[in-house]
Amino acid sequence: MDALHYSFIVPVFNRPDEIKELLQSFLGIEGGLPFEIVIIEDGSTIDCRAIVKDYEESLNISYYYKPNSGPGDSRNFGMLKAKGNYFIILDSDCLLPPQYLNIVNNELITEYVDCFGGPDAADASFSNLQKAINFAMTSFLTTGGIRGSKLKNKKFEPRSFNMGISRAAFKASGGFGNIHPGEDPDLSIRLTQLGFKTKLFNDAFVFHKRRISWSKFYTQVHKFGMVRPILNLWHPSTNRFIFWMPTLFCLGFLFGLVCAVFGEFFVLIVFGIYMATAFLSALFQTKSFVIALQAIIAIFVQFFGYGFGFLKSTFAIKVLKKKPETYYPNLFFKNVV
């Protein structure tokens, strides 16, 4: 293995304040390992050029402005411009803990892989809503650990808010596709098919701020649900029953409401037990009664958003035989790279 030279790849769209917070967190990185930061402005009308300039003397930063073509294509653009041989891809709404790069470097030295992913966490400074949504998105009770858990799972689909990929793997795969969201699991699957190893680095977490409201959260997870049947169509071997769970949750809950109208409450009692368990788990994790209550709302928003998006997209693709690129054009960007 050649010496590792890291390039952080960060696409940004109209989020200069996020870039400022992210770059500030880079100043606290421990270990002295050399790295560069590549910022790709994806056609923003409110750019972060002035923010980047403020950090040029203290950090090794390159800044590029390009027409809007989505985060996947912007990451590809950044990797083409980067000088390192190992790329670490971050979302602009992330913050790095001081030990992050040391952990990644040690993991790669111990067991090299061409693609890794790390979990996300909520920083103490985040709002109650952000912490509640973080619980819904990361708890084993809600996602089954699919976004990162303590399981030693070497066949892992990294997410691009916190993802590493070697230059060799990038060249062989061609990088991210033009679907969004879903470009990160699509790339991970293709890398596995090409023979590259992926792995979850349990301790290489980032603080994922999630600039979000309830409505934006619903829109986000609804798109996640719509994308998954498309990925299943492209990669049939990756289809798993767990992807149906949010849809079954929604249908089961609605069935429980119908049963309750007729005086049968068993189904709702089962859901109540599940929600009580999730509430107690969130309360134990966050030490906040308010956040735990919001976490229950977040779980319902997540499951109904994803579940009905998944059901709608599955019906369109499997039953109506629609071509995703033409039937859901809002899920695809036109590449410029």
C-alpha positions as MATLAB code, in Angstrom:
seq = 'MDALHYSFIVPVFNRPDEIKELLQSFLGIEGGLPFEIVIIEDGSTIDCRAIVKDYEESLNISYYYKPNSGPGDSRNFGMLKAKGNYFIILDSDCLLPPQYLNIVNNELITEYVDCFGGPDAADASFSNLQKAINFAMTSFLTTGGIRGSKLKNKKFEPRSFNMGISRAAFKASGGFGNIHPGEDPDLSIRLTQLGFKTKLFNDAFVFHKRRISWSKFYTQVHKFGMVRPILNLWHPSTNRFIFWMPTLFCLGFLFGLVCAVFGEFFVLIVFGIYMATAFLSALFQTKSFVIALQAIIAIFVQFFGYGFGFLKSTFAIKVLKKKPETYYPNLFFKNVV';
ca = [
       0.000    0.000    0.000;
       1.348    3.426   -0.952;
       1.544    6.163    1.671;
      -1.889    7.638    2.263;
      -2.467   11.226    1.187;
      -5.928   12.485    2.108;
      -8.157   14.851    0.182;
     -11.445   15.944    1.767;
     -14.117   16.489   -0.901;
     -16.972   18.831    0.075;
     -19.710   19.926   -2.358;
     -21.756   22.914   -1.246;
     -24.915   24.585   -2.513;
     -25.953   27.946   -1.037;
     -24.581   27.092    2.429;
     -21.678   29.437    3.292;
     -22.436   29.327    7.035;
     -22.154   25.533    7.033;
     -18.789   25.694    5.283;
     -17.543   28.141    7.902;
     -18.496   25.766   10.732;
     -16.983   22.774    8.927;
     -13.697   24.566    8.209;
     -13.549   25.724   11.822;
     -13.792   22.089   12.911;
     -10.866   21.218   10.603;
      -8.672   23.545   12.666;
      -9.069   21.176   15.617;
      -8.013   18.006   13.767;
      -5.418   16.147   15.814;
      -2.455   14.020   14.771;
      -0.562   16.195   12.326;
      -1.434   14.089    9.282;
      -1.256   16.158    6.063;
      -4.504   16.697    4.191;
      -6.116   19.023    1.697;
      -9.696   20.269    1.479;
     -11.419   20.593   -1.895;
     -14.551   22.767   -1.858;
     -16.840   22.473   -4.886;
     -19.431   25.220   -5.239;
     -22.279   23.533   -7.117;
     -23.769   26.505   -8.960;
     -24.645   28.394   -5.781;
     -26.205   31.846   -5.934;
     -24.937   32.466   -2.388;
     -21.345   31.277   -2.573;
     -18.786   30.591    0.148;
     -15.749   32.020   -1.667;
     -15.167   34.719    0.966;
     -15.482   32.159    3.790;
     -12.897   29.898    2.161;
     -10.534   32.821    1.682;
     -10.570   33.482    5.434;
      -9.153   29.981    6.055;
      -6.606   29.772    3.213;
      -3.670   30.700    5.435;
      -4.472   28.129    8.125;
      -5.749   25.231    5.978;
      -4.735   23.689    2.660;
      -7.866   24.504    0.636;
      -8.772   24.479   -3.047;
     -11.997   26.150   -4.180;
     -13.864   25.507   -7.440;
     -17.079   26.924   -8.827;
     -19.066   24.937  -11.403;
     -22.604   24.860  -12.863;
     -25.210   23.076  -10.758;
     -25.242   19.346  -11.503;
     -25.954   17.783   -8.118;
     -23.776   16.507   -5.275;
     -22.662   13.267   -6.943;
     -21.279   14.963  -10.030;
     -19.722   17.682   -7.867;
     -17.917   15.059   -5.795;
     -16.591   13.499   -9.009;
     -15.411   16.943  -10.095;
     -13.642   17.416   -6.778;
     -11.942   14.029   -6.912;
     -10.644   14.804  -10.398;
      -9.120   18.024   -9.078;
      -7.780   16.565   -5.821;
      -4.113   15.727   -5.327;
      -4.468   12.916   -2.778;
      -4.712    9.180   -3.340;
      -7.518    8.686   -0.810;
     -10.634   10.834   -0.848;
     -12.862   11.519    2.156;
     -16.264   12.844    1.185;
     -18.290   14.990    3.573;
     -21.573   16.860    3.433;
     -21.313   20.577    4.082;
     -23.556   20.270    7.174;
     -21.069   18.049    9.002;
     -18.543   18.852   11.715;
     -15.419   16.786   12.404;
     -14.408   15.666   15.895;
     -10.676   16.225   16.596;
      -9.757   12.517   16.460;
     -11.510   11.803   13.143;
      -8.530   11.621   10.759;
      -6.391    9.669   13.218;
      -9.133    7.044   13.517;
      -9.538    6.754    9.738;
      -5.786    6.511    9.199;
      -5.356    3.848   11.875;
      -8.233    1.804   10.453;
      -6.755    1.895    6.959;
      -3.295    0.957    8.183;
      -4.706   -1.941   10.218;
      -6.950   -3.271    7.442;
      -6.889   -1.377    4.161;
     -10.132   -1.074    2.223;
     -10.844    0.965   -0.885;
     -14.098    2.339    0.461;
     -15.310    3.027    3.978;
     -18.214    4.728    5.690;
     -18.631    6.140    9.150;
     -21.662    6.842   11.345;
     -23.153   10.218   12.191;
     -23.896   11.662   15.601;
     -25.482   14.741   17.143;
     -23.249   17.330   18.771;
     -24.303   18.856   22.093;
     -24.771   22.213   20.352;
     -27.463   20.888   17.974;
     -31.116   21.861   18.376;
     -33.634   19.501   19.981;
     -35.183   18.844   16.567;
     -31.813   17.940   15.065;
     -31.101   15.570   17.944;
     -34.539   13.941   17.631;
     -34.118   13.422   13.885;
     -30.600   12.109   14.454;
     -32.057    9.467   16.786;
     -34.672    8.459   14.214;
     -32.052    8.186   11.479;
     -29.413    6.283   13.446;
     -31.150    4.110   16.047;
     -31.138    0.344   15.548;
     -34.839    0.443   16.466;
     -35.627    2.492   13.359;
     -33.058    1.809   10.644;
     -31.782   -1.585   11.764;
     -28.238   -0.259   11.749;
     -28.254    0.280    7.987;
     -26.644    3.721    8.353;
     -23.929    2.512   10.727;
     -23.957    0.548   13.948;
     -21.697   -1.420   16.248;
     -22.064   -4.478   14.044;
     -18.836   -5.644   12.442;
     -20.255   -5.592    8.954;
     -17.670   -5.565    6.213;
     -20.235   -5.472    3.395;
     -21.461   -2.001    4.161;
     -23.002    0.655    1.921;
     -21.301    3.895    3.003;
     -23.275    7.143    2.919;
     -21.671   10.175    1.329;
     -22.034   12.471    4.338;
     -19.041   10.492    5.715;
     -17.404    8.269    3.130;
     -13.904    7.402    1.952;
     -12.843    6.068   -1.431;
      -9.408    5.412   -2.895;
      -8.317    7.049   -6.114;
      -7.987    3.582   -7.660;
     -11.596    2.716   -6.789;
     -12.811    6.073   -8.090;
     -11.063    5.557  -11.419;
     -12.323    1.985  -11.805;
     -15.943    2.830  -10.965;
     -16.228    6.235  -12.599;
     -17.442    7.662   -9.310;
     -20.971    8.686   -8.423;
     -23.892    8.386  -10.809;
     -26.440   11.112  -11.515;
     -29.254    9.816   -9.281;
     -29.934   11.808   -6.104;
     -30.471   10.758   -3.433;
     -29.150    7.208   -3.730;
     -25.884    7.970   -5.504;
     -23.862    6.709   -2.523;
     -25.346    3.181   -2.138;
     -25.299    2.863   -5.930;
     -21.554    3.578   -5.950;
     -20.944    1.247   -2.996;
     -22.765   -1.589   -4.747;
     -20.825   -1.080   -7.971;
     -17.540   -1.024   -6.074;
     -18.395   -4.343   -4.436;
     -19.266   -5.796   -7.840;
     -15.867   -4.647   -9.115;
     -14.153   -6.536   -6.292;
     -13.355   -3.626   -3.981;
     -13.954   -4.022   -0.251;
     -16.156   -1.673    1.735;
     -16.275   -1.436    5.506;
     -17.912    0.470    8.326;
     -15.447    2.338   10.550;
     -17.500    2.363   13.749;
     -15.516    5.059   15.538;
     -14.988    7.427   12.593;
     -18.165    9.408   13.203;
     -19.005   12.952   12.186;
     -21.465   15.368   13.748;
     -24.210   15.634   11.126;
     -26.097   18.863   11.663;
     -29.082   18.174    9.349;
     -30.313   21.659    8.399;
     -33.854   20.498    8.555;
     -37.500   21.112    9.494;
     -40.300   18.576    9.766;
     -41.399   19.254    6.181;
     -37.858   19.038    4.817;
     -37.277   15.844    6.761;
     -40.410   14.278    5.276;
     -39.345   15.311    1.751;
     -35.879   13.874    2.320;
     -36.992   10.473    3.569;
     -39.772   10.318    0.962;
     -37.101   10.619   -1.734;
     -35.011    7.954    0.013;
     -38.015    5.644   -0.239;
     -38.577    6.444   -3.906;
     -34.946    5.794   -4.782;
     -34.582    2.372   -3.183;
     -36.781    0.483   -5.728;
     -34.695    2.086   -8.478;
     -31.524    0.743   -6.871;
     -33.200   -2.656   -6.505;
     -34.012   -2.544  -10.233;
     -30.415   -1.719  -11.128;
     -28.904   -4.126   -8.602;
     -31.396   -6.988   -8.002;
     -29.003   -8.933   -5.777;
     -29.124   -6.169   -3.158;
     -32.904   -6.327   -2.679;
     -33.706   -7.055    0.977;
     -36.889   -7.510    2.952;
     -35.825   -4.832    5.439;
     -36.497   -2.168    2.796;
     -40.199   -3.021    3.081;
     -40.343   -2.471    6.834;
     -41.353    1.247    6.810;
     -44.145    0.489    4.322;
     -45.371   -2.408    6.444;
     -45.199   -0.166    9.515;
     -47.437    2.420    7.823;
     -49.951   -0.127    6.539;
     -49.988   -1.901    9.884;
     -50.600    1.311   11.793;
     -53.446    2.326    9.475;
     -54.912   -1.176    9.850;
     -54.669   -0.755   13.629;
     -56.651    2.494   13.428;
     -59.363    0.750   11.420;
     -59.473   -2.081   13.961;
     -59.764    0.445   16.782;
     -62.884    1.911   15.171;
     -64.480   -1.511   15.602;
     -63.267   -1.868   19.178;
     -60.215   -4.045   18.514;
     -57.065   -2.480   19.984;
     -54.505   -5.293   19.875;
     -52.639   -3.923   16.848;
     -52.380   -0.419   18.308;
     -51.189   -1.908   21.610;
     -48.312   -3.585   19.726;
     -47.407   -0.253   18.140;
     -47.693    1.404   21.539;
     -45.175   -1.039   23.023;
     -42.776   -0.339   20.159;
     -43.122    3.424   20.587;
     -42.693    3.178   24.360;
     -39.466    1.227   23.774;
     -38.249    3.837   21.280;
     -39.167    6.652   23.680;
     -37.232    5.078   26.537;
     -34.263    4.443   24.263;
     -34.270    8.073   23.086;
     -34.669    9.297   26.662;
     -31.721    7.184   27.812;
     -29.585    8.375   24.892;
     -30.431   12.088   24.959;
     -31.314   12.567   28.654;
     -34.159   14.830   27.502;
     -37.906   14.213   27.814;
     -38.636   16.811   25.109;
     -36.183   15.292   22.614;
     -37.540   11.807   23.314;
     -41.081   13.010   22.515;
     -39.860   14.671   19.320;
     -38.029   11.462   18.444;
     -41.374    9.624   18.369;
     -42.724   12.217   15.941;
     -39.544   11.872   13.880;
     -40.005    8.101   13.683;
     -43.545    8.489   12.343;
     -42.422   11.118    9.818;
     -39.514    8.906    8.754;
     -41.555    5.721    8.356;
     -44.507    7.333    6.598;
     -42.278    9.416    4.323;
     -40.015    6.526    3.355;
     -42.742    3.879    3.421;
     -45.127    5.559    1.022;
     -42.283    6.760   -1.196;
     -41.062    3.169   -1.437;
     -44.562    1.828   -2.139;
     -45.301    4.453   -4.777;
     -42.006    3.910   -6.575;
     -42.280    0.106   -6.400;
     -45.762    0.242   -7.950;
     -44.560    2.541  -10.747;
     -41.527    0.389  -11.565;
     -42.822   -3.137  -10.943;
     -46.475   -2.805  -11.982;
     -46.611    0.130  -14.381;
     -43.148   -0.714  -15.799;
     -42.114    2.928  -15.817;
     -38.557    3.931  -16.644;
     -37.213    5.758  -13.570;
     -35.219    8.377  -15.462;
     -38.269    9.597  -17.365;
     -40.974    8.955  -14.742;
     -39.023   10.573  -11.869;
     -36.821   13.200  -13.567;
     -36.492   15.155  -10.295;
     -34.373   12.286   -8.940;
     -31.738   12.642  -11.656;
     -29.200   15.378  -12.400;
     -27.473   16.055  -15.688;
     -23.742   15.572  -15.254;
     -21.288   18.230  -16.393;
     -18.050   16.376  -15.545;
];
